[in-house]
PDB file of C-alpha atoms in Angstrom:
ATOM      1  CA  TRP Y   1     149.578 179.934 119.648  1.00  0.00           C
ATOM      2  CA  GLY Y   2     152.433 181.476 118.384  1.00  0.00           C
ATOM      3  CA  SER Y   3     151.426 185.029 120.162  1.00  0.00           C
ATOM      4  CA  SER Y   4     151.685 183.288 123.119  1.00  0.00           C
ATOM      5  CA  ASP Y   5     155.532 182.047 122.404  1.00  0.00           C
ATOM      6  CA  ILE Y   6     156.241 185.608 121.475  1.00  0.00           C
ATOM      7  CA  LEU Y   7     155.210 186.784 124.913  1.00  0.00           C
ATOM      8  CA  PHE Y   8     157.263 184.000 126.941  1.00  0.00           C
ATOM      9  CA  LEU Y   9     153.735 182.382 127.737  1.00  0.00           C
ATOM     10  CA  ARG Y  10     154.785 179.094 126.613  1.00  0.00           C
ATOM     11  CA  ASP Y  11     158.222 178.801 128.288  1.00  0.00           C
ATOM     12  CA  THR Y  12     157.317 176.323 131.106  1.00  0.00           C
ATOM     13  CA  PRO Y  13     155.276 172.857 130.276  1.00  0.00           C
ATOM     14  CA  GLU Y  14     152.527 173.704 132.925  1.00  0.00           C
ATOM     15  CA  GLY Y  15     152.295 177.196 130.469  1.00  0.00           C
ATOM     16  CA  ASN Y  16     152.555 174.980 127.056  1.00  0.00           C
ATOM     17  CA  GLU Y  17     149.509 172.674 128.494  1.00  0.00           C
ATOM     18  CA  ARG Y  18     147.349 175.889 129.678  1.00  0.00           C
ATOM     19  CA  ILE Y  19     148.125 177.439 126.409  1.00  0.00           C
ATOM     20  CA  ARG Y  20     147.363 174.356 124.225  1.00  0.00           C
ATOM     21  CA  PHE Y  21     143.650 174.101 126.158  1.00  0.00           C
ATOM     22  CA  VAL Y  22     142.963 178.064 125.421  1.00  0.00           C
ATOM     23  CA  ALA Y  23     144.074 177.614 121.831  1.00  0.00           C
ATOM     24  CA  VAL Y  24     141.656 174.663 121.594  1.00  0.00           C
ATOM     25  CA  ILE Y  25     138.756 176.531 122.913  1.00  0.00           C
ATOM     26  CA  ILE Y  26     139.417 179.561 120.839  1.00  0.00           C
ATOM     27  CA  GLY Y  27     139.819 177.146 117.735  1.00  0.00           C
ATOM     28  CA  GLY Y  28     136.242 175.661 118.699  1.00  0.00           C
ATOM     29  CA  VAL Y  29     134.557 178.728 119.192  1.00  0.00           C
ATOM     30  CA  PHE Y  30     135.893 179.879 115.500  1.00  0.00           C
ATOM     31  CA  PHE Y  31     134.927 176.813 113.772  1.00  0.00           C
ATOM     32  CA  ILE Y  32     131.460 177.600 114.988  1.00  0.00           C
ATOM     33  CA  ARG Y  33     131.482 181.110 113.883  1.00  0.00           C
ATOM     34  CA  TYR Y  34     132.725 179.782 110.508  1.00  0.00           C
ATOM     35  CA  TRP Y  35     129.706 176.961 110.484  1.00  0.00           C
ATOM     36  CA  TRP Y  36     127.525 180.000 111.265  1.00  0.00           C
ATOM     37  CA  HIS Y  37     128.831 181.995 108.240  1.00  0.00           C
ATOM     38  CA  VAL Y  38     128.517 179.372 105.952  1.00  0.00           C
ATOM     39  CA  LYS Y  39     124.932 178.511 107.089  1.00  0.00           C
ATOM     40  CA  HIS Y  40     123.927 182.417 106.761  1.00  0.00           C
ATOM     41  CA  TRP Y  41     125.577 182.713 103.478  1.00  0.00           C
ATOM     42  CA  TRP Y  42     123.531 179.154 102.151  1.00  0.00           C
ATOM     43  CA  GLN Y  43     120.699 180.546 103.405  1.00  0.00           C
ATOM     44  CA  HIS Y  44     120.362 183.953 101.690  1.00  0.00           C
ATOM     45  CA  GLU Y  45     121.188 182.145  98.471  1.00  0.00           C
ATOM     46  CA  ARG Y  46     124.949 182.771  98.418  1.00  0.00           C
ATOM     47  CA  ASP Y  47     124.625 186.220  99.010  1.00  0.00           C
ATOM     48  CA  TYR Y  48     125.628 188.806 101.732  1.00  0.00           C
ATOM     49  CA  LEU Y  49     123.103 189.812 104.658  1.00  0.00           C
ATOM     50  CA  GLN Y  50     121.260 193.348 104.163  1.00  0.00           C
ATOM     51  CA  ILE Y  51     122.773 196.156 105.907  1.00  0.00           C
ATOM     52  CA  LYS Y  52     120.906 196.863 108.830  1.00  0.00           C
ATOM     53  CA  THR Y  53     118.731 199.910 109.065  1.00  0.00           C
ATOM     54  CA  ASN Y  54     119.728 200.669 112.825  1.00  0.00           C
ATOM     55  CA  HIS Y  55     122.979 202.462 113.621  1.00  0.00           C
ATOM     56  CA  ARG Y  56     125.792 200.482 113.836  1.00  0.00           C
ATOM     57  CA  ARG Y  57     126.232 201.922 117.503  1.00  0.00           C
ATOM     58  CA  THR Y  58     123.686 199.940 118.634  1.00  0.00           C
ATOM     59  CA  HIS Y  59     124.742 196.752 117.411  1.00  0.00           C
ATOM     60  CA  ARG Y  60     126.994 195.853 120.236  1.00  0.00           C
ATOM     61  CA  LEU Y  61     127.111 192.096 120.035  1.00  0.00           C
ATOM     62  CA  SER Y  62     127.985 192.447 116.774  1.00  0.00           C
ATOM     63  CA  PHE Y  63     130.944 194.734 117.294  1.00  0.00           C
ATOM     64  CA  PHE Y  64     132.166 192.672 119.891  1.00  0.00           C
ATOM     65  CA  GLN Y  65     132.287 189.388 117.594  1.00  0.00           C
ATOM     66  CA  ILE Y  66     133.516 191.588 114.701  1.00  0.00           C
ATOM     67  CA  TYR Y  67     136.725 193.497 116.523  1.00  0.00           C
ATOM     68  CA  ALA Y  68     137.340 190.539 118.794  1.00  0.00           C
ATOM     69  CA  SER Y  69     137.498 187.920 116.253  1.00  0.00           C
ATOM     70  CA  LYS Y  70     139.733 190.532 114.287  1.00  0.00           C
ATOM     71  CA  PHE Y  71     141.756 191.058 117.211  1.00  0.00           C
ATOM     72  CA  VAL Y  72     142.645 187.212 117.296  1.00  0.00           C
ATOM     73  CA  LEU Y  73     143.042 186.393 113.936  1.00  0.00           C
ATOM     74  CA  GLN Y  74     144.760 189.868 112.413  1.00  0.00           C
ATOM     75  CA  VAL Y  75     146.401 191.357 115.574  1.00  0.00           C
ATOM     76  CA  LEU Y  76     147.457 188.192 117.470  1.00  0.00           C
ATOM     77  CA  GLY Y  77     147.470 186.450 113.677  1.00  0.00           C
ATOM     78  CA  GLY Y  78     150.061 188.615 112.358  1.00  0.00           C
ATOM     79  CA  ALA Y  79     152.574 188.375 114.923  1.00  0.00           C
ATOM     80  CA  GLY Y  80     152.084 184.651 115.242  1.00  0.00           C
ATOM     81  CA  ALA Y  81     152.483 184.512 111.014  1.00  0.00           C
ATOM     82  CA  ILE Y  82     155.937 185.922 110.975  1.00  0.00           C
ATOM     83  CA  TRP Y  83     156.974 183.506 114.123  1.00  0.00           C
ATOM     84  CA  GLY Y  84     155.432 180.738 112.772  1.00  0.00           C
ATOM     85  CA  CYS Y  85     156.494 181.063 109.069  1.00  0.00           C
ATOM     86  CA  ALA Y  86     159.826 181.815 109.797  1.00  0.00           C
ATOM     87  CA  GLU Y  87     160.393 178.710 111.571  1.00  0.00           C
ATOM     88  CA  ALA Y  88     158.408 176.631 108.888  1.00  0.00           C
ATOM     89  CA  VAL Y  89     160.855 177.785 106.470  1.00  0.00           C
ATOM     90  CA  THR Y  90     163.853 177.289 108.804  1.00  0.00           C
ATOM     91  CA  LEU Y  91     164.704 181.247 108.616  1.00  0.00           C
ATOM     92  CA  ARG Y  92     164.380 181.085 112.731  1.00  0.00           C
ATOM     93  CA  HIS Y  93     166.174 179.213 115.001  1.00  0.00           C
ATOM     94  CA  TYR Y  94     167.708 179.055 118.328  1.00  0.00           C
ATOM     95  CA  SER Y  95     170.809 181.357 117.578  1.00  0.00           C
ATOM     96  CA  ASN Y  96     168.303 184.309 116.007  1.00  0.00           C
ATOM     97  CA  THR Y  97     165.081 183.687 118.501  1.00  0.00           C
ATOM     98  CA  MET Y  98     165.485 187.539 119.726  1.00  0.00           C
ATOM     99  CA  GLU Y  99     165.620 189.160 116.369  1.00  0.00           C
ATOM    100  CA  TRP Y 100     162.570 187.385 114.976  1.00  0.00           C
ATOM    101  CA  ARG Y 101     160.650 188.027 118.571  1.00  0.00           C
ATOM    102  CA  MET Y 102     161.187 191.715 117.713  1.00  0.00           C
ATOM    103  CA  ALA Y 103     160.150 191.268 114.176  1.00  0.00           C
ATOM    104  CA  ALA Y 104     156.817 189.562 114.798  1.00  0.00           C
ATOM    105  CA  MET Y 105     156.448 192.011 118.088  1.00  0.00           C
ATOM    106  CA  VAL Y 106     156.662 195.141 115.384  1.00  0.00           C
ATOM    107  CA  ALA Y 107     153.949 193.217 112.898  1.00  0.00           C
ATOM    108  CA  GLY Y 108     151.807 192.517 115.782  1.00  0.00           C
ATOM    109  CA  SER Y 109     151.552 196.376 116.692  1.00  0.00           C
ATOM    110  CA  MET Y 110     151.446 197.328 113.306  1.00  0.00           C
ATOM    111  CA  PHE Y 111     148.453 195.450 113.140  1.00  0.00           C
ATOM    112  CA  LEU Y 112     147.132 196.596 116.640  1.00  0.00           C
ATOM    113  CA  ILE Y 113     147.381 200.161 115.301  1.00  0.00           C
ATOM    114  CA  ARG Y 114     145.501 199.299 112.243  1.00  0.00           C
ATOM    115  CA  TRP Y 115     142.788 197.158 114.455  1.00  0.00           C
ATOM    116  CA  THR Y 116     142.337 200.537 116.376  1.00  0.00           C
ATOM    117  CA  PHE Y 117     141.614 202.726 113.443  1.00  0.00           C
ATOM    118  CA  GLN Y 118     139.055 200.043 111.988  1.00  0.00           C
ATOM    119  CA  ILE Y 119     137.262 200.662 115.173  1.00  0.00           C
ATOM    120  CA  PHE Y 120     137.113 204.516 114.980  1.00  0.00           C
ATOM    121  CA  ALA Y 121     136.059 203.590 111.277  1.00  0.00           C
ATOM    122  CA  TYR Y 122     132.902 201.438 112.569  1.00  0.00           C
ATOM    123  CA  PHE Y 123     132.031 204.136 114.694  1.00  0.00           C
ATOM    124  CA  LEU Y 124     132.092 206.799 112.144  1.00  0.00           C
ATOM    125  CA  TYR Y 125     134.891 208.608 113.963  1.00  0.00           C
ATOM    126  CA  LEU Y 126     137.420 210.616 111.507  1.00  0.00           C
ATOM    127  CA  ALA Y 127     134.746 210.544 108.762  1.00  0.00           C
ATOM    128  CA  ALA Y 128     136.506 212.790 106.580  1.00  0.00           C
ATOM    129  CA  LEU Y 129     139.568 210.256 106.262  1.00  0.00           C
ATOM    130  CA  TRP Y 130     137.716 207.622 104.693  1.00  0.00           C
ATOM    131  CA  SER Y 131     135.145 209.952 102.761  1.00  0.00           C
ATOM    132  CA  ASN Y 132     137.480 210.266  99.632  1.00  0.00           C
ATOM    133  CA  PRO Y 133     138.395 207.019  98.222  1.00  0.00           C
ATOM    134  CA  SER Y 134     140.757 208.970  95.393  1.00  0.00           C
ATOM    135  CA  SER Y 135     142.712 210.962  98.028  1.00  0.00           C
ATOM    136  CA  ILE Y 136     146.454 210.314  98.573  1.00  0.00           C
ATOM    137  CA  HIS Y 137     146.295 208.495 101.669  1.00  0.00           C
ATOM    138  CA  MET Y 138     143.323 206.523 100.614  1.00  0.00           C
ATOM    139  CA  THR Y 139     145.392 205.347  97.920  1.00  0.00           C
ATOM    140  CA  ILE Y 140     148.412 204.599  99.787  1.00  0.00           C
ATOM    141  CA  LEU Y 141     146.208 202.572 102.563  1.00  0.00           C
ATOM    142  CA  ARG Y 142     144.819 200.295  99.394  1.00  0.00           C
ATOM    143  CA  TRP Y 143     148.312 199.374  98.441  1.00  0.00           C
ATOM    144  CA  TYR Y 144     149.399 199.019 102.355  1.00  0.00           C
ATOM    145  CA  GLU Y 145     146.290 196.442 102.576  1.00  0.00           C
ATOM    146  CA  ILE Y 146     147.406 194.420  99.433  1.00  0.00           C
ATOM    147  CA  LEU Y 147     151.305 194.595  99.723  1.00  0.00           C
ATOM    148  CA  VAL Y 148     151.526 194.052 103.690  1.00  0.00           C
ATOM    149  CA  VAL Y 149     148.416 192.971 105.379  1.00  0.00           C
ATOM    150  CA  GLU Y 150     147.180 190.282 102.657  1.00  0.00           C
ATOM    151  CA  LEU Y 151     150.892 189.155 102.372  1.00  0.00           C
ATOM    152  CA  ILE Y 152     151.583 188.724 106.032  1.00  0.00           C
ATOM    153  CA  LEU Y 153     147.743 187.483 106.888  1.00  0.00           C
ATOM    154  CA  GLU Y 154     147.043 185.341 104.232  1.00  0.00           C
ATOM    155  CA  VAL Y 155     150.532 183.760 103.104  1.00  0.00           C
ATOM    156  CA  PHE Y 156     152.434 183.902 105.997  1.00  0.00           C
ATOM    157  CA  GLY Y 157     149.535 183.215 107.930  1.00  0.00           C
ATOM    158  CA  ALA Y 158     148.820 180.183 106.034  1.00  0.00           C
ATOM    159  CA  VAL Y 159     152.197 179.017 106.577  1.00  0.00           C
ATOM    160  CA  GLY Y 160     151.990 179.689 110.391  1.00  0.00           C
ATOM    161  CA  ALA Y 161     148.727 178.425 110.811  1.00  0.00           C
ATOM    162  CA  VAL Y 162     149.177 175.121 109.508  1.00  0.00           C
ATOM    163  CA  TRP Y 163     152.421 174.701 111.313  1.00  0.00           C
ATOM    164  CA  GLY Y 164     151.167 175.935 114.540  1.00  0.00           C
ATOM    165  CA  PHE Y 165     148.099 174.110 114.281  1.00  0.00           C
ATOM    166  CA  SER Y 166     149.883 170.846 113.937  1.00  0.00           C
ATOM    167  CA  GLU Y 167     151.904 171.338 116.939  1.00  0.00           C
ATOM    168  CA  ILE Y 168     148.551 172.353 119.200  1.00  0.00           C
ATOM    169  CA  VAL Y 169     146.950 168.941 117.920  1.00  0.00           C
ATOM    170  CA  THR Y 170     150.555 167.165 119.136  1.00  0.00           C
ATOM    171  CA  LEU Y 171     150.358 166.088 115.329  1.00  0.00           C
ATOM    172  CA  ARG Y 172     153.672 167.645 114.536  1.00  0.00           C
ATOM    173  CA  ASN Y 173     156.446 166.592 117.008  1.00  0.00           C
ATOM    174  CA  PRO Y 174     160.365 166.423 116.493  1.00  0.00           C
ATOM    175  CA  GLU Y 175     159.761 162.856 114.556  1.00  0.00           C
ATOM    176  CA  THR Y 176     157.144 164.612 112.231  1.00  0.00           C
ATOM    177  CA  THR Y 177     158.407 167.856 111.664  1.00  0.00           C
ATOM    178  CA  LYS Y 178     160.180 166.659 108.128  1.00  0.00           C
ATOM    179  CA  ILE Y 179     156.709 165.951 107.137  1.00  0.00           C
ATOM    180  CA  TRP Y 180     154.673 169.015 108.268  1.00  0.00           C
ATOM    181  CA  ARG Y 181     157.226 171.775 106.619  1.00  0.00           C
ATOM    182  CA  PRO Y 182     156.610 170.842 103.345  1.00  0.00           C
ATOM    183  CA  ILE Y 183     152.942 170.402 104.051  1.00  0.00           C
ATOM    184  CA  ALA Y 184     152.985 174.194 105.357  1.00  0.00           C
ATOM    185  CA  ILE Y 185     155.216 175.362 103.016  1.00  0.00           C
ATOM    186  CA  GLY Y 186     153.187 173.652 100.425  1.00  0.00           C
ATOM    187  CA  VAL Y 187     149.923 175.625 101.545  1.00  0.00           C
ATOM    188  CA  GLY Y 188     151.970 178.852 101.570  1.00  0.00           C
ATOM    189  CA  ALA Y 189     152.662 178.226  97.884  1.00  0.00           C
ATOM    190  CA  ILE Y 190     149.056 177.729  97.116  1.00  0.00           C
ATOM    191  CA  PHE Y 191     148.189 180.975  99.131  1.00  0.00           C
ATOM    192  CA  LEU Y 192     151.383 182.965  97.430  1.00  0.00           C
ATOM    193  CA  VAL Y 193     149.591 182.284  94.188  1.00  0.00           C
ATOM    194  CA  ARG Y 194     146.330 183.153  95.555  1.00  0.00           C
ATOM    195  CA  TRP Y 195     147.947 186.506  96.545  1.00  0.00           C
ATOM    196  CA  ILE Y 196     149.429 187.164  92.935  1.00  0.00           C
ATOM    197  CA  PHE Y 197     146.283 186.513  91.510  1.00  0.00           C
ATOM    198  CA  HIS Y 198     144.661 189.231  93.699  1.00  0.00           C
ATOM    199  CA  LEU Y 199     147.523 191.660  93.362  1.00  0.00           C
ATOM    200  CA  ILE Y 200     147.158 191.799  89.658  1.00  0.00           C
ATOM    201  CA  ASN Y 201     143.335 192.166  89.740  1.00  0.00           C
ATOM    202  CA  PHE Y 202     144.135 195.170  92.185  1.00  0.00           C
ATOM    203  CA  ILE Y 203     147.028 196.856  89.854  1.00  0.00           C
ATOM    204  CA  GLN Y 204     144.284 196.255  87.106  1.00  0.00           C
ATOM    205  CA  SER Y 205     141.419 198.075  89.228  1.00  0.00           C
ATOM    206  CA  GLU Y 206     143.678 200.910  90.275  1.00  0.00           C
ATOM    207  CA  ARG Y 207     144.723 201.607  86.638  1.00  0.00           C
ATOM    208  CA  GLU Y 208     141.116 201.484  85.665  1.00  0.00           C
ATOM    209  CA  SER Y 209     140.019 203.828  88.011  1.00  0.00           C
ATOM    210  CA  VAL Y 210     143.182 206.274  87.583  1.00  0.00           C
ATOM    211  CA  ALA Y 211     141.750 206.194  83.851  1.00  0.00           C
ATOM    212  CA  ALA Y 212     138.213 206.654  84.956  1.00  0.00           C
ATOM    213  CA  LYS Y 213     139.180 209.636  86.813  1.00  0.00           C
ATOM    214  CA  SER Y 214     141.016 211.067  84.392  1.00  0.00           C
ATOM    215  CA  GLN Y 215     138.338 211.110  81.710  1.00  0.00           C
ATOM    216  CA  VAL Y 216     136.096 212.791  84.249  1.00  0.00           C
ATOM    217  CA  GLN Y 217     138.819 215.613  84.459  1.00  0.00           C
ATOM    218  CA  ALA Y 218     139.310 215.791  81.101  1.00  0.00           C
ATOM    219  CA  GLY Y 219     135.471 216.191  80.713  1.00  0.00           C
ATOM    220  CA  GLU Y 220     135.349 219.048  83.380  1.00  0.00           C
ATOM    221  CA  THR Y 221     138.211 220.789  81.898  1.00  0.00           C
ATOM    222  CA  ARG Y 222     136.150 220.551  78.356  1.00  0.00           C
ATOM    223  CA  SER Y 223     133.059 221.956  79.778  1.00  0.00           C
ATOM    224  CA  GLU Y 224     134.781 224.542  81.513  1.00  0.00           C
ATOM    225  CA  GLU Y 225     136.518 225.602  78.512  1.00  0.00           C
ATOM    226  CA  VAL Y 226     132.896 225.788  76.676  1.00  0.00           C
ATOM    227  CA  GLU Y 227     131.623 228.181  78.952  1.00  0.00           C
ATOM    228  CA  ASP Y 228     134.662 230.159  79.213  1.00  0.00           C
ATOM    229  CA  SER Y 229     134.329 230.222  75.381  1.00  0.00           C
ATOM    230  CA  GLU Y 230     130.869 231.018  75.474  1.00  0.00           C
ATOM    231  CA  VAL Y 231     131.414 233.850  77.859  1.00  0.00           C
ATOM    232  CA  ALA Y 232     134.261 235.534  75.919  1.00  0.00           C
ATOM    233  CA  ASP Y 233     131.577 235.120  72.865  1.00  0.00           C
ATOM    234  CA  LEU Y 234     128.897 236.782  75.020  1.00  0.00           C
ATOM    235  CA  GLN Y 235     131.511 239.428  75.872  1.00  0.00           C
ATOM    236  CA  LEU Y 236     132.609 240.122  72.424  1.00  0.00           C
ATOM    237  CA  LYS Y 237     128.833 240.383  71.200  1.00  0.00           C
ATOM    238  CA  GLU Y 238     128.069 242.709  74.022  1.00  0.00           C
ATOM    239  CA  THR Y 239     131.149 245.050  73.104  1.00  0.00           C
ATOM    240  CA  THR Y 240     129.951 245.221  69.370  1.00  0.00           C
ATOM    241  CA  ASP Y 241     126.559 246.017  70.003  1.00  0.00           C
ATOM    242  CA  THR Y 242     128.042 248.782  72.661  1.00  0.00           C
ATOM    243  CA  GLU Y 243     130.457 250.137  69.654  1.00  0.00           C
ATOM    244  CA  LEU Y 244     127.216 250.063  67.182  1.00  0.00           C
ATOM    245  CA  ILE Y 245     125.232 251.912  69.604  1.00  0.00           C
ATOM    246  CA  GLU Y 246     128.218 254.437  70.008  1.00  0.00           C
ATOM    247  CA  THR Y 247     128.640 254.655  66.077  1.00  0.00           C
ATOM    248  CA  THR Y 248     125.043 255.284  65.613  1.00  0.00           C
TER     249      THR Y 248
END
């Protein structure tokens, strides 16, 4: 809904109704998908499904379902989150629409690049990039995910989702805007608190990971020092034995 507005697809009444119909259909599909996930989660005793034994490239239907969903929720949703949230909190208005349109497009492009790399990772391309979680680029990627991706999709996206959904189903109009604005902002505040807790847990996890890595490196250093010491003692013993033999 928000992305279609960014792309000028809702500039006419006919276009607006066409996009509303498409949005309702997509929302229905995602509701069925959500119900399916809940059903499987419950049937498997609140645990994740077992990892498939076949190679992931053979699961074409799963691939389409996963990455079509990610495209809608993360690429279009990332752009729509910026667009809708900015209007809900009264940052976007008629005089600065173009600036916010550009900001939303930049966000959408950023998530499109991320989505493309996720496909590469799914098909195990460039596997060396993802193989070492302690590498610098993987550390940067984790911080980017928590500070940028989760903030936009889960906090701004929560505000934008309530704001846009209320308009799609015609609950929000000029007369009810004052009602839906605090509702959208209230939902966003809840998700902001949730994001802060996630950030705190993430920072603690990163600290523990760095501490564990330091302990491993210290242990390896001590082991190398012990080995060097043993080698030096052996060399000294051999030298001493040689000197005794020569003296004799």
